[in-house]
PDB file of C-alpha atoms and ligand atoms in Angstrom:
ATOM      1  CA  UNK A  22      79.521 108.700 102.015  1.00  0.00           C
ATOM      2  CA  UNK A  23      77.437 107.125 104.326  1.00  0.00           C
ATOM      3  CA  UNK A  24      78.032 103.906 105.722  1.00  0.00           C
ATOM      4  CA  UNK A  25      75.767 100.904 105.630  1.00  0.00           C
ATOM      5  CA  UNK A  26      74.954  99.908 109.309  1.00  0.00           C
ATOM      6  CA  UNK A  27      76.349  96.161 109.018  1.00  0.00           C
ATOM      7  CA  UNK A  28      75.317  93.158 110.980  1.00  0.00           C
ATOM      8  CA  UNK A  29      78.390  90.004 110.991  1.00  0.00           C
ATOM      9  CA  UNK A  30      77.274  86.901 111.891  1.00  0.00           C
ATOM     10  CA  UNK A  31      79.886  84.843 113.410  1.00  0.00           C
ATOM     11  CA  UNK A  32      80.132  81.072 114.578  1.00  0.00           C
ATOM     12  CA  UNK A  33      83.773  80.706 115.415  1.00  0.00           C
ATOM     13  CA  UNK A  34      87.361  82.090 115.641  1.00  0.00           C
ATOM     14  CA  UNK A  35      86.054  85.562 113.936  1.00  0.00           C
ATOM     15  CA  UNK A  36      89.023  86.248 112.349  1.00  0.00           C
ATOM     16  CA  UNK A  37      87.229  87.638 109.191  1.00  0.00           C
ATOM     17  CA  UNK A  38      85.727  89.692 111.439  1.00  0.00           C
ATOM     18  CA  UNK A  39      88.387  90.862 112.850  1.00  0.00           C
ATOM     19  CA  UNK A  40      89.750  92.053 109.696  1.00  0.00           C
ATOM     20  CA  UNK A  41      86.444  93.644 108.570  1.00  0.00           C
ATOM     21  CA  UNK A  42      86.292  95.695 112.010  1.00  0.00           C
ATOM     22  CA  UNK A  43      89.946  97.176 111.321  1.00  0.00           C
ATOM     23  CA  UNK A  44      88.671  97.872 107.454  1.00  0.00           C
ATOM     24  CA  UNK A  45      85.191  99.303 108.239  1.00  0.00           C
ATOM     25  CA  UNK A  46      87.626 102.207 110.730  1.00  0.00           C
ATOM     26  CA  UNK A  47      88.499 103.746 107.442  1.00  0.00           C
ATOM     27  CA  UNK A  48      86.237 106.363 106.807  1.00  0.00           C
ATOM     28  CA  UNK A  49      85.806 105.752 103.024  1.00  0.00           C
ATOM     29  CA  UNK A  50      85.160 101.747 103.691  1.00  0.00           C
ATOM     30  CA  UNK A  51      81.567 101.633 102.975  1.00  0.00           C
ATOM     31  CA  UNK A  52      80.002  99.462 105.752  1.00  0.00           C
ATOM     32  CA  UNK A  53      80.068 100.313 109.845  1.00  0.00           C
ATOM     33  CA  UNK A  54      79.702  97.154 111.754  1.00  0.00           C
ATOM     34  CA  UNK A  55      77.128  97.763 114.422  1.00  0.00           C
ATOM     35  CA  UNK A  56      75.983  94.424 115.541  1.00  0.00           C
ATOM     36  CA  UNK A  57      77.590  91.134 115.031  1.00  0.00           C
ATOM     37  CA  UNK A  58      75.368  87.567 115.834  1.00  0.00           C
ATOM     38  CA  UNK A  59      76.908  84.503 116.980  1.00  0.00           C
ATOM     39  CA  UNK A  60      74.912  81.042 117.793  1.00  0.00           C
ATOM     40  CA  UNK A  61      77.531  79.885 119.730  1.00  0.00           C
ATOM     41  CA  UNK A  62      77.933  81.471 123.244  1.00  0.00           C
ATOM     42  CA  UNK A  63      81.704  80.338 123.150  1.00  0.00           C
ATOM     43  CA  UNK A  64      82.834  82.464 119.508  1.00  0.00           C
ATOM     44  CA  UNK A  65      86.365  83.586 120.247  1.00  0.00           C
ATOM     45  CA  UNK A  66      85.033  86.184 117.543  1.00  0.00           C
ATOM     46  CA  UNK A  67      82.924  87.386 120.407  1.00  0.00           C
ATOM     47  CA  UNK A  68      85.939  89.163 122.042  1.00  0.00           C
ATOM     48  CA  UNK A  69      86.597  91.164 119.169  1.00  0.00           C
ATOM     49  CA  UNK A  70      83.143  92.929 119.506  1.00  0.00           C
ATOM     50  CA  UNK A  71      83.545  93.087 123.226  1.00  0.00           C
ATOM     51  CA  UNK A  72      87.088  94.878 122.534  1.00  0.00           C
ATOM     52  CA  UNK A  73      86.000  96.982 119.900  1.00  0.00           C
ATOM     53  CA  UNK A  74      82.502  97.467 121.760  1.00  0.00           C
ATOM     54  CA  UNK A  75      80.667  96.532 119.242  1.00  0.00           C
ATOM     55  CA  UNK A  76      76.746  95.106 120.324  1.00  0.00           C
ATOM     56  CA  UNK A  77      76.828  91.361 120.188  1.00  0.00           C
ATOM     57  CA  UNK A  78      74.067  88.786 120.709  1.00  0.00           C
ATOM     58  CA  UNK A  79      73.947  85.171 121.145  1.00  0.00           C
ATOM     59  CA  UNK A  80      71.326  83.601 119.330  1.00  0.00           C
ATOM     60  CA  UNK A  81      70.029  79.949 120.447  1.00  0.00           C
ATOM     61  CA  UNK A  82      69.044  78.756 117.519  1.00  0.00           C
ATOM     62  CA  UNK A  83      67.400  75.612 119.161  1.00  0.00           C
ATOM     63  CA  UNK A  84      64.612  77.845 120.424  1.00  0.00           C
ATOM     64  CA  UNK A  85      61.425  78.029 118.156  1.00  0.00           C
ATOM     65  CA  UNK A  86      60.714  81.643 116.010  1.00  0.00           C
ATOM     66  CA  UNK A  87      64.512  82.426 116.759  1.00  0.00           C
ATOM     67  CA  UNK A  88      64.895  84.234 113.835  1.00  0.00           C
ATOM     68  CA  UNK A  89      61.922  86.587 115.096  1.00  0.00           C
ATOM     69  CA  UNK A  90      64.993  87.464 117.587  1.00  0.00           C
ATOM     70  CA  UNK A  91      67.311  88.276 114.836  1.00  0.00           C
ATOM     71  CA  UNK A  92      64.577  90.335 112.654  1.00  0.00           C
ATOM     72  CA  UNK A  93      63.839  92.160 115.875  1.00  0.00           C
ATOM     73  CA  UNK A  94      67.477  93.395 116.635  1.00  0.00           C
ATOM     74  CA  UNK A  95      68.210  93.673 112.666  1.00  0.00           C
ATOM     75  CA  UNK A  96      65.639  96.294 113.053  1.00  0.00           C
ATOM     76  CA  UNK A  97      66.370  98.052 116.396  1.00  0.00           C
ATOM     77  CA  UNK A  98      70.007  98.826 115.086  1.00  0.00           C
ATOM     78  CA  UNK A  99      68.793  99.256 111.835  1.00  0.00           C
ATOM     79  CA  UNK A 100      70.726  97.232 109.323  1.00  0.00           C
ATOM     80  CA  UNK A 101      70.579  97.711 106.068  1.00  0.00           C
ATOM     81  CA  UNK A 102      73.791  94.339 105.350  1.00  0.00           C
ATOM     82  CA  UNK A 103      74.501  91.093 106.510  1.00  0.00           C
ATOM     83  CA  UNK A 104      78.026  89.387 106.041  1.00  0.00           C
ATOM     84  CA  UNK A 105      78.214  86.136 106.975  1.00  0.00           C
ATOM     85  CA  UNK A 106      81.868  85.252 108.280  1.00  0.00           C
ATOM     86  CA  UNK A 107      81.982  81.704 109.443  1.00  0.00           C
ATOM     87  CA  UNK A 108      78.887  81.146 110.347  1.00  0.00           C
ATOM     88  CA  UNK A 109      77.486  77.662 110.553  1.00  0.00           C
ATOM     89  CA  UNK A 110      73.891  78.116 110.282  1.00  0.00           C
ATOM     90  CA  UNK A 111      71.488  77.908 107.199  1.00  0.00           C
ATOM     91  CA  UNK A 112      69.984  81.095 106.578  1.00  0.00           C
ATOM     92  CA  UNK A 113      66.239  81.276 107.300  1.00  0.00           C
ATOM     93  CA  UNK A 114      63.665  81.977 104.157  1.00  0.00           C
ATOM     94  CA  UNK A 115      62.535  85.078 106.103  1.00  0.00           C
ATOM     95  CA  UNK A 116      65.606  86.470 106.917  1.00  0.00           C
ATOM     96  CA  UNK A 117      66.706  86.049 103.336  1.00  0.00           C
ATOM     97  CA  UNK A 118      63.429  87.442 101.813  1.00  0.00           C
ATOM     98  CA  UNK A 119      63.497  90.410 103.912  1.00  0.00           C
ATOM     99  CA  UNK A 120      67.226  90.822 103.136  1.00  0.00           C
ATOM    100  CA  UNK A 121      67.177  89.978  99.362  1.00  0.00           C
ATOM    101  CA  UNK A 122      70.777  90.703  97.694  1.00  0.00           C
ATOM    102  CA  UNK A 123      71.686  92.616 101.228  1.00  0.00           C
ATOM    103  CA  UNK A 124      73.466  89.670 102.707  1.00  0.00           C
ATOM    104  CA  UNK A 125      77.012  87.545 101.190  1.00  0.00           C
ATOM    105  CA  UNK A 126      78.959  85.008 102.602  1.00  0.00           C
ATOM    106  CA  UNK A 127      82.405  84.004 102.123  1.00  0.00           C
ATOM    107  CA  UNK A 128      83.532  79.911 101.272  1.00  0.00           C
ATOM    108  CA  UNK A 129      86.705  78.653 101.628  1.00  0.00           C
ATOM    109  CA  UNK A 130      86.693  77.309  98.193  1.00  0.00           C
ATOM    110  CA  UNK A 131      86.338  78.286  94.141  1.00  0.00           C
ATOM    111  CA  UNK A 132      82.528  77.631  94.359  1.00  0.00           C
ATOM    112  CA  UNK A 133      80.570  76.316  92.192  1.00  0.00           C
ATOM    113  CA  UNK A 134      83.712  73.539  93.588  1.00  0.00           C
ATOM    114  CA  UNK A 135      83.490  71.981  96.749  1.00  0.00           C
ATOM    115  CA  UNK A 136      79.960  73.862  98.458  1.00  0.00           C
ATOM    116  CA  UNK A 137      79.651  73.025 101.909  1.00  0.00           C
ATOM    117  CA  UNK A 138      82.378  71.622 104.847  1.00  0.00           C
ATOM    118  CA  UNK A 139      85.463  69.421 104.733  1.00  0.00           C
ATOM    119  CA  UNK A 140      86.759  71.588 101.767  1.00  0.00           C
ATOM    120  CA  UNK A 141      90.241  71.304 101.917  1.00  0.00           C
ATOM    121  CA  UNK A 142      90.078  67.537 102.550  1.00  0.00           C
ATOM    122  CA  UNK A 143      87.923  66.961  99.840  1.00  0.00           C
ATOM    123  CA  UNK A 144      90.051  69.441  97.417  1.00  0.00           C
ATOM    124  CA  UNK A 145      93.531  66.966  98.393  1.00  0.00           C
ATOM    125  CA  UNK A 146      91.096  63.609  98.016  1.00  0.00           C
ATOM    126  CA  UNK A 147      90.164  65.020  94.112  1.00  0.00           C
ATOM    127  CA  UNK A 148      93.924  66.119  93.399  1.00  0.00           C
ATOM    128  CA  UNK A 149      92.818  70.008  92.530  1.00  0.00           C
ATOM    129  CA  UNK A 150      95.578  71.771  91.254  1.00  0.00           C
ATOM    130  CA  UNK A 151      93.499  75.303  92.382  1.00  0.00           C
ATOM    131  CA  UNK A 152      92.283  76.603  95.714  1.00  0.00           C
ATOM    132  CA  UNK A 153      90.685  79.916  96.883  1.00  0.00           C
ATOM    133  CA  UNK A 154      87.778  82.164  98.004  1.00  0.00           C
ATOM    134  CA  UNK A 155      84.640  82.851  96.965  1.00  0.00           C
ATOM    135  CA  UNK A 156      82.291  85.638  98.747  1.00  0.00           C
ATOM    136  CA  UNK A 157      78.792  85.234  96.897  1.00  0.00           C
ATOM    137  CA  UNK A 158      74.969  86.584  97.952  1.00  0.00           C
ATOM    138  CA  UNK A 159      73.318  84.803  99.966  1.00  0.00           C
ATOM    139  CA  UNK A 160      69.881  82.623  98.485  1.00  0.00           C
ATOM    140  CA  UNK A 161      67.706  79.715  99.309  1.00  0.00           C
ATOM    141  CA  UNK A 162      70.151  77.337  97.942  1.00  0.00           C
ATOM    142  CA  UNK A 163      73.345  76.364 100.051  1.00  0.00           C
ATOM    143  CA  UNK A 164      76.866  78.493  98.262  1.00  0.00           C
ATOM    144  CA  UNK A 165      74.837  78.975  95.747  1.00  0.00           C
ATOM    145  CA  UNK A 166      74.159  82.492  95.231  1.00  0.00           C
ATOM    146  CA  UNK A 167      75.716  85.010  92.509  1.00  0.00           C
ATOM    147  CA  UNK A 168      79.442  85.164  92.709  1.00  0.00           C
ATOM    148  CA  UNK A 169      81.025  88.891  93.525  1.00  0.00           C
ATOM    149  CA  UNK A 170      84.717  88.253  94.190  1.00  0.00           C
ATOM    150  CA  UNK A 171      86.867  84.483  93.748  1.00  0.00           C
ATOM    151  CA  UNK A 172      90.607  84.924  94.358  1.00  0.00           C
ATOM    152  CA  UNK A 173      92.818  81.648  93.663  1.00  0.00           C
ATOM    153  CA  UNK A 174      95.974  80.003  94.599  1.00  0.00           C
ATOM    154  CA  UNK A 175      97.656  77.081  93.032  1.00  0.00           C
ATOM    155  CA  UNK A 176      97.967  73.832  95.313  1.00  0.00           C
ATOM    156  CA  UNK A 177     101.483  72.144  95.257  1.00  0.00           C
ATOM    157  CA  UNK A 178     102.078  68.770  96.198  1.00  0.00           C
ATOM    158  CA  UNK A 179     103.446  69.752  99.841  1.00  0.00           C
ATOM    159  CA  UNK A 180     100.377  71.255 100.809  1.00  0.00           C
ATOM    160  CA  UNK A 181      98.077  69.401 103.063  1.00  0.00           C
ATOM    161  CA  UNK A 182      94.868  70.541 104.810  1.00  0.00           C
ATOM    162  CA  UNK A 183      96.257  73.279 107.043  1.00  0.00           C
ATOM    163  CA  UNK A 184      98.385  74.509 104.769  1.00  0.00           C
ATOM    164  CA  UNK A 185      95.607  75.395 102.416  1.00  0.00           C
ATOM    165  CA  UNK A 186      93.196  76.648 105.102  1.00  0.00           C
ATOM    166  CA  UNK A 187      96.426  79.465 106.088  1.00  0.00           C
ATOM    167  CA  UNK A 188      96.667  80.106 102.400  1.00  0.00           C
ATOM    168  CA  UNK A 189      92.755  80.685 101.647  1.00  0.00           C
ATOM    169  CA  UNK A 190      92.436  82.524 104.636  1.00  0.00           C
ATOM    170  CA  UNK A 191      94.892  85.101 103.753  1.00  0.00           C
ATOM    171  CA  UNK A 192      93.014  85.392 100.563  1.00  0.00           C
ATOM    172  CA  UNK A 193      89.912  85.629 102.558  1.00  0.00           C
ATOM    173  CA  UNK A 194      91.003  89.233 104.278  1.00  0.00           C
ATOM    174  CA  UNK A 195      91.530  90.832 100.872  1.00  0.00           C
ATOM    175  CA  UNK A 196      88.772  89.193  99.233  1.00  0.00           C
ATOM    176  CA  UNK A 197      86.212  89.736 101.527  1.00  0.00           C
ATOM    177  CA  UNK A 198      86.895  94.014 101.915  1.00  0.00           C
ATOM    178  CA  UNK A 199      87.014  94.098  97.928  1.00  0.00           C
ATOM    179  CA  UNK A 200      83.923  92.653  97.673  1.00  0.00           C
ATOM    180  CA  UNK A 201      82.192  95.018 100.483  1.00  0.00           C
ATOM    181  CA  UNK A 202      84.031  98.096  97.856  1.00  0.00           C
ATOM    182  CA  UNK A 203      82.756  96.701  94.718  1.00  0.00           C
ATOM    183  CA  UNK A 204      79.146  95.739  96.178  1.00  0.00           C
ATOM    184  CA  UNK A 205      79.158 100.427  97.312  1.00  0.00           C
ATOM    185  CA  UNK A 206      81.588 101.449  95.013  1.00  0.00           C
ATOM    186  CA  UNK A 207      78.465 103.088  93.104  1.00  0.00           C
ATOM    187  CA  UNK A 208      76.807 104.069  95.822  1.00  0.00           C
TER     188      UNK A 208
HETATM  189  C1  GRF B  29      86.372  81.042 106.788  1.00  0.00           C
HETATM  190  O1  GRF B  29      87.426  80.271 106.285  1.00  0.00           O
HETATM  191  C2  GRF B  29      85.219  81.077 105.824  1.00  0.00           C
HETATM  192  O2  GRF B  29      85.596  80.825 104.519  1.00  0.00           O
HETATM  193  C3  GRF B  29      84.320  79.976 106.301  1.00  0.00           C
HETATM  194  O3  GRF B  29      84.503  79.928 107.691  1.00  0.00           O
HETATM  195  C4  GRF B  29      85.783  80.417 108.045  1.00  0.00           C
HETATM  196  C5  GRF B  29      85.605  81.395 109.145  1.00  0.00           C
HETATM  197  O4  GRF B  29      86.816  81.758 109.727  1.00  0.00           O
HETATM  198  N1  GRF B  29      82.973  80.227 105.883  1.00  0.00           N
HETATM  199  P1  GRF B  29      86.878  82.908 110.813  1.00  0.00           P
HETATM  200  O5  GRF B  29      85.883  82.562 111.907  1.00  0.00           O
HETATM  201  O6  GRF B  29      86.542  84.205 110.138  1.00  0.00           O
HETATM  202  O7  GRF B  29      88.282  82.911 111.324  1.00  0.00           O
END
């Protein structure tokens, strides 16, 4: 098998990341990450490409044309997918046109439920009795794209907002390797 040369794009704590790096070390886990993206210099996700030495960059995304940066190292390490794993940015129409059903993102919530930030807050405020994952494709449209994977929990009434961000997340590091599997497994 060959493995897809992988791009992560990061904005925080990285800890999907993290858990992708130690997955993609098997050799029958389809994707190798060779470049992960951050927009903000100050990512503690950073250190886990600096520790696995992994290329990084630190895209300003103030600056005009700065996805002409991204395209441009996309294409010097040759990526062929995009996971996006916290990362707080829209995605531009180029990037997404010249990466159509190549990149997926994971949400901390059962989308088509609760798209955007302040899930868990939200979730509480409208009494859910169900929380999860969701790692879709990536289009136009904000957590809107075709769904591959949705895992689920069921909230009870001690939870509060940290409890269900621990819970989701531990959902997130199975849900978002089984995804990557099923997206290759014919491949
Ligand atoms: C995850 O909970 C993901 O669902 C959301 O951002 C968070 C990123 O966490 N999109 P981390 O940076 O991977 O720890």
């Amino acid at each position: 098998m060959v493995k897809k040369k992988t791009c992560i794009f990061i904005s925080g704590k990285g800890s999907n990341l993290k858990n992708l790096i130690y997955r993609s070390r098997d050799n029958k886990f389809p994707i190798k990450i060779c470049l992960v993206i951050s927009n903000n210099m100050n990512a503690k996700g950073i250190e886990y490409a600096k520790k696995f030495k992994i290329p990084y960059l630190f895209i300003n995304t103030k600056i005009q044309n700065y996805e002409n940066k991204i395209l441009f190292c996309l294409k010097k390490y040759q990526i062929s997918f995009i996971c996006l794993a916290g990362y707080m940015k829209i995605i531009s129409h180029k990037l997404i046109k010249k990466y159509q059903k190549k990149i997926i993102n994971i949400h901390p919530s059962l989308l088509p439920k609760f798209k955007g930030l302040n899930t868990f807050s939200r979730m509480l405020k409208n009494k859910e009795t169900k929380a999860g994952c969701t790692v879709h494709y990536v289009n136009e449209k904000l957590d809107s794209g075709s769904t591959i994977i949705q895992k689920s929990f069921f909230i009870n009434s001690n939870d509060n907002e940290f409890s269900l961000k621990k819970k989701t997340q531990d959902l997130e590091y199975k849900a978002f390797p089984e995804a990557i599997i099923k997206i290759f497994r014919n491949c």
